[in-house]
Amino acid sequence: LERNLEVAAWLAEAGHEPCSHGWRWEEVWRLGREAEKAHMEAAIRSIEASCGVRPKGWYCRYGPSVHTRELLLEVGGFVYDSDAYNDDLPYYVAVQGKRHLVVPYTFTYNDARFVAPQGFGSPGDFAETLKRGFDQLWDEGESHPRMMSIGLHPRLVGQAARSRALREVIEHMAAKGQVWFARRLDIAEWWHQNHESFER
């Protein structure tokens, strides 16, 4: 974002959430605790200077360290992290005796599978997988809450055929009605407001 301030300004203007993906594309679990904290603080400063708002969500590029969640509380200002792939709905964990929210991420509905060895073979595969997943969750949503995370990267889904597939998916979802297209921060804030604390 520091190298593309026009995009950073657009993110803020459009109301997108600048969740932090870390200061660098690095394996934070290889860093010492103080180095990880310093990198976390650098990421916060960079995003805040570039976008005008600090990140309230955190998601490590290559997975967290044993210290990451403690550091999120220590540094402060975070509403959630997405450093988990183990569930389909948000949940609370105890970190240093305090309640901390995890909004899980997934690779199931992620455009990174366009470049993965066993990923999407075509834009049609991508669209069909997302539509079928959504339809199943929609049916289940009659009796239980459901959330679908879709991971998108401009360099991947931004290609014309893939963008068309994404449009088809969004139109399919929107046609159902009563679908909430939400930022992760919005989901986290809703969860805090509507759920009692529980721990796993």
PDB file of C-alpha atoms in Angstrom:
ATOM      1  CA  LEU A   1       0.000   0.000   0.000  1.00  0.00           C
ATOM      2  CA  GLU A   2       2.897   2.364   0.673  1.00  0.00           C
ATOM      3  CA  ARG A   3       3.940   1.811  -2.950  1.00  0.00           C
ATOM      4  CA  ASN A   4       0.440   2.326  -4.329  1.00  0.00           C
ATOM      5  CA  LEU A   5      -1.192   5.122  -2.357  1.00  0.00           C
ATOM      6  CA  GLU A   6      -3.909   5.533  -4.984  1.00  0.00           C
ATOM      7  CA  VAL A   7      -5.198   2.045  -4.185  1.00  0.00           C
ATOM      8  CA  ALA A   8      -4.839   2.700  -0.456  1.00  0.00           C
ATOM      9  CA  ALA A   9      -6.959   5.843  -0.775  1.00  0.00           C
ATOM     10  CA  TRP A  10      -9.548   3.945  -2.805  1.00  0.00           C
ATOM     11  CA  LEU A  11      -9.783   1.226  -0.134  1.00  0.00           C
ATOM     12  CA  ALA A  12     -10.659   3.822   2.483  1.00  0.00           C
ATOM     13  CA  GLU A  13     -12.997   5.757   0.184  1.00  0.00           C
ATOM     14  CA  ALA A  14     -14.885   2.604  -0.850  1.00  0.00           C
ATOM     15  CA  GLY A  15     -15.281   1.457   2.757  1.00  0.00           C
ATOM     16  CA  HIS A  16     -13.225  -1.699   2.436  1.00  0.00           C
ATOM     17  CA  GLU A  17     -11.526  -3.222   5.454  1.00  0.00           C
ATOM     18  CA  PRO A  18      -7.710  -3.115   5.459  1.00  0.00           C
ATOM     19  CA  CYS A  19      -7.136  -6.318   7.435  1.00  0.00           C
ATOM     20  CA  SER A  20      -3.426  -6.873   8.015  1.00  0.00           C
ATOM     21  CA  HIS A  21      -1.729  -9.762   6.264  1.00  0.00           C
ATOM     22  CA  GLY A  22       1.505  -9.017   8.081  1.00  0.00           C
ATOM     23  CA  TRP A  23       4.300  -6.539   7.538  1.00  0.00           C
ATOM     24  CA  ARG A  24       6.104  -8.677   4.968  1.00  0.00           C
ATOM     25  CA  TRP A  25       5.440 -12.000   3.267  1.00  0.00           C
ATOM     26  CA  GLU A  26       7.324 -13.827   5.970  1.00  0.00           C
ATOM     27  CA  GLU A  27       6.991 -16.874   8.172  1.00  0.00           C
ATOM     28  CA  VAL A  28       6.311 -15.147  11.479  1.00  0.00           C
ATOM     29  CA  TRP A  29       6.654 -18.417  13.376  1.00  0.00           C
ATOM     30  CA  ARG A  30      10.379 -18.207  12.571  1.00  0.00           C
ATOM     31  CA  LEU A  31      10.684 -14.820  14.311  1.00  0.00           C
ATOM     32  CA  GLY A  32      11.391 -14.281  17.976  1.00  0.00           C
ATOM     33  CA  ARG A  33       8.588 -12.825  20.086  1.00  0.00           C
ATOM     34  CA  GLU A  34       9.950  -9.261  20.130  1.00  0.00           C
ATOM     35  CA  ALA A  35      10.745  -9.291  16.414  1.00  0.00           C
ATOM     36  CA  GLU A  36       7.214 -10.488  15.638  1.00  0.00           C
ATOM     37  CA  LYS A  37       5.786  -7.721  17.811  1.00  0.00           C
ATOM     38  CA  ALA A  38       7.939  -5.110  16.074  1.00  0.00           C
ATOM     39  CA  HIS A  39       6.804  -6.357  12.653  1.00  0.00           C
ATOM     40  CA  MET A  40       3.177  -6.306  13.779  1.00  0.00           C
ATOM     41  CA  GLU A  41       3.522  -2.710  14.931  1.00  0.00           C
ATOM     42  CA  ALA A  42       5.234  -1.778  11.658  1.00  0.00           C
ATOM     43  CA  ALA A  43       2.338  -3.280   9.687  1.00  0.00           C
ATOM     44  CA  ILE A  44      -0.175  -1.303  11.742  1.00  0.00           C
ATOM     45  CA  ARG A  45       1.723   1.958  11.222  1.00  0.00           C
ATOM     46  CA  SER A  46       2.074   1.329   7.496  1.00  0.00           C
ATOM     47  CA  ILE A  47      -1.611   0.559   6.910  1.00  0.00           C
ATOM     48  CA  GLU A  48      -2.762   3.448   9.059  1.00  0.00           C
ATOM     49  CA  ALA A  49      -0.467   5.882   7.247  1.00  0.00           C
ATOM     50  CA  SER A  50      -1.517   4.577   3.833  1.00  0.00           C
ATOM     51  CA  CYS A  51      -5.265   4.061   4.346  1.00  0.00           C
ATOM     52  CA  GLY A  52      -6.069   6.484   7.142  1.00  0.00           C
ATOM     53  CA  VAL A  53      -7.350   3.693   9.419  1.00  0.00           C
ATOM     54  CA  ARG A  54      -5.550   1.018  11.383  1.00  0.00           C
ATOM     55  CA  PRO A  55      -6.263  -2.672  10.817  1.00  0.00           C
ATOM     56  CA  LYS A  56      -8.652  -4.307  13.283  1.00  0.00           C
ATOM     57  CA  GLY A  57      -8.250  -7.795  11.853  1.00  0.00           C
ATOM     58  CA  TRP A  58      -5.131  -9.936  11.524  1.00  0.00           C
ATOM     59  CA  TYR A  59      -4.237 -12.871   9.292  1.00  0.00           C
ATOM     60  CA  CYS A  60      -0.627 -14.104   9.043  1.00  0.00           C
ATOM     61  CA  ARG A  61       0.590 -14.807   5.521  1.00  0.00           C
ATOM     62  CA  TYR A  62       2.074 -18.210   6.346  1.00  0.00           C
ATOM     63  CA  GLY A  63       0.400 -19.004   9.631  1.00  0.00           C
ATOM     64  CA  PRO A  64       0.807 -17.648  13.160  1.00  0.00           C
ATOM     65  CA  SER A  65       3.434 -18.323  15.786  1.00  0.00           C
ATOM     66  CA  VAL A  66       2.762 -19.500  19.323  1.00  0.00           C
ATOM     67  CA  HIS A  67       2.933 -15.822  20.330  1.00  0.00           C
ATOM     68  CA  THR A  68       0.711 -14.203  17.689  1.00  0.00           C
ATOM     69  CA  ARG A  69      -2.581 -14.095  19.588  1.00  0.00           C
ATOM     70  CA  GLU A  70      -0.909 -12.903  22.780  1.00  0.00           C
ATOM     71  CA  LEU A  71       0.757 -10.139  20.770  1.00  0.00           C
ATOM     72  CA  LEU A  72      -2.551  -9.108  19.196  1.00  0.00           C
ATOM     73  CA  LEU A  73      -3.906  -8.501  22.691  1.00  0.00           C
ATOM     74  CA  GLU A  74      -0.687  -6.869  23.874  1.00  0.00           C
ATOM     75  CA  VAL A  75      -0.492  -4.471  20.934  1.00  0.00           C
ATOM     76  CA  GLY A  76      -4.241  -3.882  21.197  1.00  0.00           C
ATOM     77  CA  GLY A  77      -6.882  -2.564  18.849  1.00  0.00           C
ATOM     78  CA  PHE A  78      -7.720  -5.871  17.162  1.00  0.00           C
ATOM     79  CA  VAL A  79     -11.280  -7.168  17.003  1.00  0.00           C
ATOM     80  CA  TYR A  80     -10.428 -10.615  15.596  1.00  0.00           C
ATOM     81  CA  ASP A  81      -7.896 -12.769  13.805  1.00  0.00           C
ATOM     82  CA  SER A  82      -8.382 -15.205  10.922  1.00  0.00           C
ATOM     83  CA  ASP A  83      -5.434 -17.471  11.648  1.00  0.00           C
ATOM     84  CA  ALA A  84      -7.502 -20.665  11.612  1.00  0.00           C
ATOM     85  CA  TYR A  85      -8.945 -23.024   9.006  1.00  0.00           C
ATOM     86  CA  ASN A  86     -10.708 -25.329  11.444  1.00  0.00           C
ATOM     87  CA  ASP A  87     -14.317 -24.176  11.374  1.00  0.00           C
ATOM     88  CA  ASP A  88     -17.007 -22.561   9.242  1.00  0.00           C
ATOM     89  CA  LEU A  89     -18.211 -20.069  11.850  1.00  0.00           C
ATOM     90  CA  PRO A  90     -16.498 -17.606  14.203  1.00  0.00           C
ATOM     91  CA  TYR A  91     -15.678 -18.763  17.716  1.00  0.00           C
ATOM     92  CA  TYR A  92     -13.984 -17.518  20.866  1.00  0.00           C
ATOM     93  CA  VAL A  93     -10.744 -18.713  22.398  1.00  0.00           C
ATOM     94  CA  ALA A  94      -9.143 -17.762  25.679  1.00  0.00           C
ATOM     95  CA  VAL A  95      -5.910 -15.788  25.339  1.00  0.00           C
ATOM     96  CA  GLN A  96      -4.210 -14.845  28.602  1.00  0.00           C
ATOM     97  CA  GLY A  97      -7.550 -15.230  30.374  1.00  0.00           C
ATOM     98  CA  LYS A  98      -9.352 -12.916  27.948  1.00  0.00           C
ATOM     99  CA  ARG A  99     -11.937 -13.656  25.283  1.00  0.00           C
ATOM    100  CA  HIS A 100     -10.575 -13.432  21.731  1.00  0.00           C
ATOM    101  CA  LEU A 101     -12.570 -13.902  18.528  1.00  0.00           C
ATOM    102  CA  VAL A 102     -11.424 -16.066  15.627  1.00  0.00           C
ATOM    103  CA  VAL A 103     -13.139 -15.603  12.246  1.00  0.00           C
ATOM    104  CA  PRO A 104     -11.838 -18.655  10.343  1.00  0.00           C
ATOM    105  CA  TYR A 105     -10.505 -18.494   6.814  1.00  0.00           C
ATOM    106  CA  THR A 106     -10.657 -21.199   4.126  1.00  0.00           C
ATOM    107  CA  PHE A 107      -8.984 -22.306   0.920  1.00  0.00           C
ATOM    108  CA  THR A 108     -12.061 -24.211  -0.236  1.00  0.00           C
ATOM    109  CA  TYR A 109     -13.580 -21.167  -1.973  1.00  0.00           C
ATOM    110  CA  ASN A 110     -10.349 -19.363  -2.771  1.00  0.00           C
ATOM    111  CA  ASP A 111      -9.151 -18.158  -6.170  1.00  0.00           C
ATOM    112  CA  ALA A 112      -5.619 -19.230  -5.203  1.00  0.00           C
ATOM    113  CA  ARG A 113      -6.794 -22.664  -6.313  1.00  0.00           C
ATOM    114  CA  PHE A 114      -6.501 -21.423  -9.905  1.00  0.00           C
ATOM    115  CA  VAL A 115      -2.733 -21.776  -9.519  1.00  0.00           C
ATOM    116  CA  ALA A 116      -2.675 -24.750  -7.126  1.00  0.00           C
ATOM    117  CA  PRO A 117      -1.766 -28.199  -8.528  1.00  0.00           C
ATOM    118  CA  GLN A 118      -5.150 -29.664  -7.561  1.00  0.00           C
ATOM    119  CA  GLY A 119      -7.163 -26.497  -7.941  1.00  0.00           C
ATOM    120  CA  PHE A 120      -9.753 -25.065 -10.297  1.00  0.00           C
ATOM    121  CA  GLY A 121      -9.268 -26.224 -13.867  1.00  0.00           C
ATOM    122  CA  SER A 122     -11.355 -23.426 -15.341  1.00  0.00           C
ATOM    123  CA  PRO A 123     -13.430 -20.388 -14.410  1.00  0.00           C
ATOM    124  CA  GLY A 124     -16.467 -22.644 -14.790  1.00  0.00           C
ATOM    125  CA  ASP A 125     -15.106 -25.014 -12.114  1.00  0.00           C
ATOM    126  CA  PHE A 126     -14.624 -22.033  -9.811  1.00  0.00           C
ATOM    127  CA  ALA A 127     -18.158 -20.735 -10.372  1.00  0.00           C
ATOM    128  CA  GLU A 128     -19.775 -24.145 -10.032  1.00  0.00           C
ATOM    129  CA  THR A 129     -17.918 -24.949  -6.819  1.00  0.00           C
ATOM    130  CA  LEU A 130     -18.897 -21.648  -5.221  1.00  0.00           C
ATOM    131  CA  LYS A 131     -22.523 -21.879  -6.361  1.00  0.00           C
ATOM    132  CA  ARG A 132     -22.915 -25.437  -5.112  1.00  0.00           C
ATOM    133  CA  GLY A 133     -21.250 -24.621  -1.801  1.00  0.00           C
ATOM    134  CA  PHE A 134     -23.451 -21.580  -1.367  1.00  0.00           C
ATOM    135  CA  ASP A 135     -26.627 -23.488  -2.224  1.00  0.00           C
ATOM    136  CA  GLN A 136     -25.827 -26.136   0.389  1.00  0.00           C
ATOM    137  CA  LEU A 137     -25.112 -23.509   3.031  1.00  0.00           C
ATOM    138  CA  TRP A 138     -28.284 -21.666   2.029  1.00  0.00           C
ATOM    139  CA  ASP A 139     -30.340 -24.816   2.619  1.00  0.00           C
ATOM    140  CA  GLU A 140     -28.645 -25.469   5.955  1.00  0.00           C
ATOM    141  CA  GLY A 141     -29.191 -21.834   6.914  1.00  0.00           C
ATOM    142  CA  GLU A 142     -32.893 -22.514   7.345  1.00  0.00           C
ATOM    143  CA  SER A 143     -32.108 -23.934  10.788  1.00  0.00           C
ATOM    144  CA  HIS A 144     -28.472 -22.999  11.565  1.00  0.00           C
ATOM    145  CA  PRO A 145     -26.322 -19.937  10.930  1.00  0.00           C
ATOM    146  CA  ARG A 146     -23.898 -20.262   8.035  1.00  0.00           C
ATOM    147  CA  MET A 147     -20.941 -18.246   6.740  1.00  0.00           C
ATOM    148  CA  MET A 148     -19.058 -18.627   3.467  1.00  0.00           C
ATOM    149  CA  SER A 149     -15.572 -17.151   3.114  1.00  0.00           C
ATOM    150  CA  ILE A 150     -14.413 -16.460  -0.435  1.00  0.00           C
ATOM    151  CA  GLY A 151     -10.753 -15.584  -0.870  1.00  0.00           C
ATOM    152  CA  LEU A 152     -10.022 -13.307  -3.838  1.00  0.00           C
ATOM    153  CA  HIS A 153      -6.814 -11.816  -5.207  1.00  0.00           C
ATOM    154  CA  PRO A 154      -6.928  -9.178  -7.990  1.00  0.00           C
ATOM    155  CA  ARG A 155      -3.963 -10.740  -9.788  1.00  0.00           C
ATOM    156  CA  LEU A 156      -5.845 -14.064 -10.008  1.00  0.00           C
ATOM    157  CA  VAL A 157      -9.585 -13.431 -10.211  1.00  0.00           C
ATOM    158  CA  GLY A 158      -8.972 -10.166 -12.073  1.00  0.00           C
ATOM    159  CA  GLN A 159      -8.449 -11.963 -15.375  1.00  0.00           C
ATOM    160  CA  ALA A 160     -11.461 -11.529 -17.673  1.00  0.00           C
ATOM    161  CA  ALA A 161     -12.866 -15.079 -17.715  1.00  0.00           C
ATOM    162  CA  ARG A 162     -12.409 -15.460 -13.982  1.00  0.00           C
ATOM    163  CA  SER A 163     -14.017 -12.073 -13.291  1.00  0.00           C
ATOM    164  CA  ARG A 164     -17.013 -13.172 -15.350  1.00  0.00           C
ATOM    165  CA  ALA A 165     -17.263 -16.355 -13.268  1.00  0.00           C
ATOM    166  CA  LEU A 166     -17.143 -14.307 -10.069  1.00  0.00           C
ATOM    167  CA  ARG A 167     -19.909 -12.040 -11.390  1.00  0.00           C
ATOM    168  CA  GLU A 168     -22.057 -15.118 -12.059  1.00  0.00           C
ATOM    169  CA  VAL A 169     -21.490 -16.317  -8.495  1.00  0.00           C
ATOM    170  CA  ILE A 170     -22.384 -12.964  -6.941  1.00  0.00           C
ATOM    171  CA  GLU A 171     -25.512 -12.636  -9.088  1.00  0.00           C
ATOM    172  CA  HIS A 172     -26.543 -16.193  -8.154  1.00  0.00           C
ATOM    173  CA  MET A 173     -26.157 -15.407  -4.452  1.00  0.00           C
ATOM    174  CA  ALA A 174     -27.859 -12.024  -4.629  1.00  0.00           C
ATOM    175  CA  ALA A 175     -30.851 -13.538  -6.437  1.00  0.00           C
ATOM    176  CA  LYS A 176     -31.625 -15.646  -3.353  1.00  0.00           C
ATOM    177  CA  GLY A 177     -32.285 -12.514  -1.289  1.00  0.00           C
ATOM    178  CA  GLN A 178     -31.418 -12.032   2.367  1.00  0.00           C
ATOM    179  CA  VAL A 179     -27.714 -12.674   1.726  1.00  0.00           C
ATOM    180  CA  TRP A 180     -25.278 -10.506   3.644  1.00  0.00           C
ATOM    181  CA  PHE A 181     -22.093  -9.672   1.700  1.00  0.00           C
ATOM    182  CA  ALA A 182     -19.995  -8.567   4.648  1.00  0.00           C
ATOM    183  CA  ARG A 183     -16.487  -7.552   5.550  1.00  0.00           C
ATOM    184  CA  ARG A 184     -14.817  -9.793   8.103  1.00  0.00           C
ATOM    185  CA  LEU A 185     -14.819  -6.882  10.537  1.00  0.00           C
ATOM    186  CA  ASP A 186     -18.599  -6.574  10.164  1.00  0.00           C
ATOM    187  CA  ILE A 187     -18.986 -10.295  10.876  1.00  0.00           C
ATOM    188  CA  ALA A 188     -16.737 -10.008  13.929  1.00  0.00           C
ATOM    189  CA  GLU A 189     -18.624  -7.027  15.318  1.00  0.00           C
ATOM    190  CA  TRP A 190     -21.975  -8.750  14.743  1.00  0.00           C
ATOM    191  CA  TRP A 191     -20.664 -11.859  16.492  1.00  0.00           C
ATOM    192  CA  HIS A 192     -19.551  -9.849  19.513  1.00  0.00           C
ATOM    193  CA  GLN A 193     -22.949  -8.192  19.746  1.00  0.00           C
ATOM    194  CA  ASN A 194     -25.012 -11.361  19.372  1.00  0.00           C
ATOM    195  CA  HIS A 195     -23.146 -14.214  21.019  1.00  0.00           C
ATOM    196  CA  GLU A 196     -22.291 -15.169  24.543  1.00  0.00           C
ATOM    197  CA  SER A 197     -18.686 -15.946  25.285  1.00  0.00           C
ATOM    198  CA  PHE A 198     -17.638 -19.543  24.771  1.00  0.00           C
ATOM    199  CA  GLU A 199     -14.239 -21.144  24.487  1.00  0.00           C
ATOM    200  CA  ARG A 200     -12.707 -24.064  22.604  1.00  0.00           C
TER     201      ARG A 200
END
